[in-house]
Amino acid sequence: MGSAHITEIIDETPLAALDASTREKVEIHAAECAECSDALAASCLAQSMLRSRNAGRRNRAAAVF
Amino acid sequence: MSEIEIARLAADGDEIAFAEIVRRFSPRVFSYSARFFRRQTLVEEAAQDVFLKAFTQLGNFEGRGSLEGWLTRITVTTCINILRSSKPQAEMTLSDLTDDESNWLEDRLMCVALVNHQTQEDKLIAADLIGRVLDGLAPEYAFLIQMLDGEGASVKEVSRSTGWTEAKIKTKAFRVRRKLRDSLLRLMNAKDGRLRRG
């Protein structure tokens, strides 16, 4: 991965779907690059928030049906 | 009675057959509509529109795929069209956040390791906040990212639900992940700027 930024990778694939080796490379790069560290943190947060929203929607749906 | 038989009867004006379609597929239609609208009244209005459209188009259903898939695609298209025709919402800015929300966002960005161990309160704040960020996106983008990253649906599943090609879904997913990430970072950068000025 070298000095290339990791944003292409984290925008292409959900973080949870990255294989272990790619995930490790992403995290190593992010640890050394402030810009990518912020990007990775924001992507993790966005995906976690989306999962929370989905859980809330499913709970509401379960209450309706 | 098979789906195609029910669809043909309903297309010929058989109200009982159409009521059966509504009974069988309401949960699916409501579930998809709820991915687009948070208020229950809007979900119900969208579902009504879907069944109205289905009623007028049932003659076109040829039974090559499932009736459920056909209705799902009508639901997605109808909801996107409703949202497109409503007043577009501006992208969320820092001034839209309460102090508590702004602090919450900063805390989570500072400590991503905690993100997967949210309390119930955290989950409610997260769901509300991301819902408002998604409101600033085009409806097809908001739907797509909710399906892929929120629900863990595969590109194939989204393709079946929407009728979009897998290439189109991948391209849109790439763009919307970037948009979401940038939106969150912009909110945080704006907060940092405000703190520095304050």
Coordinates of C-alpha atoms in Angstrom, one line a residue:
Chain A
M1 CA 0.0 0.0 0.0
G2 CA 3.0 2.3 0.6
S3 CA 2.2 5.9 0.7
A4 CA -1.1 5.6 -1.3
H5 CA -4.1 6.7 0.7
I6 CA -6.7 4.2 1.8
T7 CA -9.8 6.1 1.1
E8 CA -10.4 4.3 -2.2
I9 CA -10.5 1.0 -0.3
I10 CA -12.8 2.1 2.5
D11 CA -15.2 3.8 0.0
E12 CA -15.3 0.7 -2.2
T13 CA -16.1 -1.9 0.4
P14 CA -18.0 -1.9 3.7
L15 CA -15.4 -2.0 6.5
A16 CA -17.0 -5.1 8.0
A17 CA -16.5 -6.9 4.6
L18 CA -12.8 -6.2 4.3
D19 CA -10.6 -9.3 4.6
A20 CA -8.3 -9.4 7.6
S21 CA -5.1 -8.7 5.5
T22 CA -6.6 -5.6 3.8
R23 CA -8.0 -4.4 7.1
E24 CA -4.6 -4.7 8.7
K25 CA -3.0 -2.8 5.9
V26 CA -5.6 -0.1 6.2
E27 CA -5.1 0.3 9.9
I28 CA -1.3 0.3 9.6
H29 CA -1.5 3.1 7.0
A30 CA -4.1 5.0 9.0
A31 CA -1.8 4.9 12.1
E32 CA 0.8 6.7 10.1
C33 CA -1.3 9.2 8.1
A34 CA -3.5 11.7 10.0
E35 CA -5.7 12.3 7.0
C36 CA -6.5 8.6 6.5
S37 CA -6.9 8.2 10.3
D38 CA -9.7 10.7 10.3
A39 CA -11.2 9.2 7.2
L40 CA -11.2 5.7 8.7
A41 CA -12.6 6.9 12.0
A42 CA -15.5 8.7 10.2
S43 CA -16.2 5.7 8.0
C44 CA -16.3 3.4 11.0
L45 CA -18.6 5.8 12.8
A46 CA -20.9 6.2 9.7
Q47 CA -21.3 2.5 9.4
S48 CA -21.9 1.9 13.0
M49 CA -24.6 4.7 13.0
L50 CA -26.2 3.1 10.0
R51 CA -26.4 -0.2 11.8
S52 CA -28.0 1.5 14.8
R53 CA -30.5 3.1 12.5
N54 CA -31.3 -0.2 11.0
A55 CA -31.8 -1.8 14.4
G56 CA -34.2 1.0 15.3
R57 CA -36.2 0.6 12.1
R58 CA -36.5 -3.1 12.6
N59 CA -37.7 -2.6 16.2
R60 CA -40.4 -0.2 14.9
A61 CA -41.4 -2.6 12.2
A62 CA -41.7 -5.4 14.7
A63 CA -44.0 -3.2 16.8
V64 CA -46.2 -2.5 13.8
F65 CA -46.6 -6.1 12.6
Chain B
M1 CA -53.8 -20.0 -5.9
S2 CA -50.6 -19.0 -7.6
E3 CA -49.2 -15.4 -7.7
I4 CA -49.8 -15.1 -11.5
E5 CA -53.4 -16.3 -11.1
I6 CA -54.1 -13.8 -8.3
A7 CA -52.4 -11.0 -10.3
R8 CA -54.6 -11.8 -13.3
L9 CA -57.8 -11.8 -11.3
A10 CA -56.8 -8.5 -9.6
A11 CA -55.9 -7.0 -13.0
D12 CA -59.4 -7.9 -14.2
G13 CA -60.9 -6.0 -11.3
D14 CA -61.4 -8.7 -8.7
E15 CA -61.3 -6.9 -5.4
I16 CA -60.9 -10.0 -3.3
A17 CA -57.8 -11.0 -5.3
F18 CA -56.4 -7.5 -4.9
A19 CA -57.1 -7.5 -1.1
E20 CA -55.2 -10.8 -1.0
I21 CA -52.2 -9.2 -2.7
V22 CA -52.3 -6.3 -0.2
R23 CA -52.6 -8.8 2.7
R24 CA -49.7 -11.0 1.5
F25 CA -47.3 -8.2 0.6
S26 CA -48.1 -5.3 3.0
P27 CA -45.3 -6.3 5.4
R28 CA -42.8 -6.2 2.6
V29 CA -44.1 -2.9 1.2
F30 CA -44.2 -1.3 4.6
S31 CA -40.8 -2.5 5.5
Y32 CA -39.2 -1.0 2.3
S33 CA -41.2 2.2 2.7
A34 CA -39.9 2.6 6.2
R35 CA -36.3 2.6 4.8
F36 CA -37.2 5.9 3.2
F37 CA -39.4 7.6 5.7
R38 CA -39.1 7.9 9.5
R39 CA -42.7 9.2 10.2
Q40 CA -45.2 6.4 10.2
T41 CA -47.9 8.5 8.4
L42 CA -45.5 9.0 5.5
V43 CA -44.7 5.3 5.4
E44 CA -48.4 4.5 5.2
E45 CA -49.0 7.2 2.5
A46 CA -46.1 5.7 0.4
A47 CA -47.5 2.2 0.9
Q48 CA -50.9 3.4 -0.3
D49 CA -49.3 4.9 -3.4
V50 CA -47.5 1.7 -4.1
F51 CA -50.6 -0.4 -4.0
L52 CA -52.5 2.1 -6.1
K53 CA -49.7 2.0 -8.7
A54 CA -49.6 -1.8 -8.5
F55 CA -53.3 -2.0 -9.1
T56 CA -53.1 0.1 -12.3
Q57 CA -50.0 -1.8 -13.5
L58 CA -50.9 -5.4 -12.6
G59 CA -51.8 -6.1 -16.2
N60 CA -48.1 -5.7 -17.0
F61 CA -47.0 -8.3 -14.5
E62 CA -46.0 -11.3 -16.6
G63 CA -44.9 -13.7 -13.8
R64 CA -41.3 -14.0 -15.0
G65 CA -40.1 -13.0 -11.5
S66 CA -41.9 -13.1 -8.2
L67 CA -44.8 -10.8 -7.4
E68 CA -43.0 -9.8 -4.3
G69 CA -39.9 -8.7 -6.3
W70 CA -42.1 -6.8 -8.7
L71 CA -43.9 -5.0 -5.8
T72 CA -40.5 -4.3 -4.1
R73 CA -39.2 -2.6 -7.2
I74 CA -42.4 -0.5 -7.4
T75 CA -42.0 0.4 -3.8
V76 CA -38.4 1.6 -4.2
T77 CA -39.2 3.6 -7.3
T78 CA -42.3 5.2 -5.8
C79 CA -40.5 6.2 -2.6
I80 CA -37.6 7.7 -4.4
N81 CA -40.0 9.6 -6.6
I82 CA -42.0 10.9 -3.6
L83 CA -38.8 12.1 -2.0
R84 CA -37.4 13.7 -5.2
S85 CA -40.6 15.7 -5.7
S86 CA -40.7 16.9 -2.1
K87 CA -38.7 19.9 -1.0
P88 CA -35.0 19.0 -1.1
Q89 CA -33.3 19.2 2.3
A90 CA -30.0 21.0 2.6
E91 CA -26.9 19.2 3.8
M92 CA -26.7 19.0 7.5
T93 CA -24.4 21.6 9.1
L94 CA -23.0 22.1 12.5
S95 CA -25.7 24.6 13.5
D96 CA -28.2 21.8 13.0
L97 CA -26.6 19.9 15.9
T98 CA -27.4 20.4 19.5
D99 CA -24.4 20.8 21.8
D100 CA -25.0 17.3 23.2
E101 CA -25.1 15.8 19.6
S102 CA -22.0 17.7 18.7
N103 CA -20.1 16.5 21.7
W104 CA -21.4 12.9 21.2
L105 CA -20.0 13.0 17.6
E106 CA -16.7 14.3 18.7
D107 CA -16.4 11.7 21.4
R108 CA -17.1 8.9 19.0
L109 CA -14.7 10.1 16.4
M110 CA -12.0 10.4 19.0
C111 CA -12.6 6.9 20.3
V112 CA -13.8 4.7 17.5
A113 CA -13.0 1.6 19.5
L114 CA -16.0 2.4 21.6
V115 CA -18.3 2.6 18.6
N116 CA -19.2 -1.1 18.7
H117 CA -20.0 -1.0 22.4
Q118 CA -22.8 1.5 22.3
T119 CA -25.3 1.9 25.1
Q120 CA -29.0 2.1 24.2
E121 CA -28.9 5.9 24.4
D122 CA -25.9 5.9 22.1
K123 CA -27.8 3.9 19.5
L124 CA -30.8 6.3 19.6
I125 CA -28.6 9.3 19.1
A126 CA -26.7 7.6 16.4
A127 CA -29.8 6.5 14.6
D128 CA -31.3 10.0 14.7
L129 CA -28.2 11.8 13.7
I130 CA -27.4 9.5 10.7
G131 CA -31.0 9.8 9.7
R132 CA -30.7 13.6 9.5
V133 CA -27.4 13.3 7.6
L134 CA -29.0 10.9 5.1
D135 CA -31.9 13.4 4.7
G136 CA -29.3 15.7 3.0
L137 CA -28.5 13.1 0.4
A138 CA -30.4 12.1 -2.8
P139 CA -33.0 9.5 -1.8
E140 CA -31.5 6.7 -3.9
Y141 CA -28.1 7.2 -2.2
A142 CA -29.6 7.2 1.3
F143 CA -31.6 4.0 0.5
L144 CA -28.6 2.3 -1.0
I145 CA -26.2 2.9 1.8
Q146 CA -28.8 1.9 4.4
M147 CA -29.3 -1.4 2.6
L148 CA -25.6 -2.1 2.0
D149 CA -23.9 -0.8 5.2
G150 CA -26.8 -0.6 7.6
E151 CA -28.4 -4.0 6.8
G152 CA -25.4 -5.8 5.3
A153 CA -27.3 -6.6 2.1
S154 CA -25.3 -7.8 -0.8
V155 CA -25.0 -5.9 -4.1
K156 CA -27.0 -8.8 -5.7
E157 CA -29.8 -8.4 -3.2
V158 CA -30.0 -4.6 -3.7
S159 CA -30.0 -5.3 -7.5
R160 CA -33.0 -7.6 -7.1
S161 CA -34.9 -5.1 -5.0
T162 CA -34.3 -2.1 -7.2
G163 CA -33.7 -3.4 -10.7
W164 CA -30.4 -1.4 -10.8
T165 CA -27.4 -3.1 -12.3
E166 CA -24.6 -4.3 -10.0
A167 CA -22.2 -1.8 -11.6
K168 CA -24.5 1.1 -11.0
I169 CA -24.9 0.0 -7.3
K170 CA -21.1 -0.3 -6.8
T171 CA -20.5 3.1 -8.3
K172 CA -23.2 4.8 -6.2
A173 CA -22.1 3.0 -3.1
F174 CA -18.6 4.3 -3.6
R175 CA -19.9 7.9 -4.0
V176 CA -22.2 7.7 -1.0
R177 CA -19.7 6.3 1.4
R178 CA -17.4 9.2 0.5
K179 CA -20.2 11.7 0.9
L180 CA -21.2 10.3 4.3
R181 CA -17.6 10.3 5.5
D182 CA -17.0 13.8 4.3
S183 CA -20.2 15.0 5.9
L184 CA -19.2 13.7 9.3
L185 CA -15.7 15.1 8.9
R186 CA -17.0 18.5 7.8
L187 CA -19.3 18.6 10.9
M188 CA -16.3 17.8 13.1
N189 CA -14.0 20.3 11.4
A190 CA -16.6 23.0 11.7
K191 CA -16.8 22.2 15.4
D192 CA -13.0 22.4 15.8
G193 CA -13.1 25.8 14.1
R194 CA -15.9 27.0 16.4
L195 CA -13.9 25.9 19.4
R196 CA -10.8 27.6 18.2
R197 CA -12.7 30.8 17.6
G198 CA -14.6 30.5 21.0

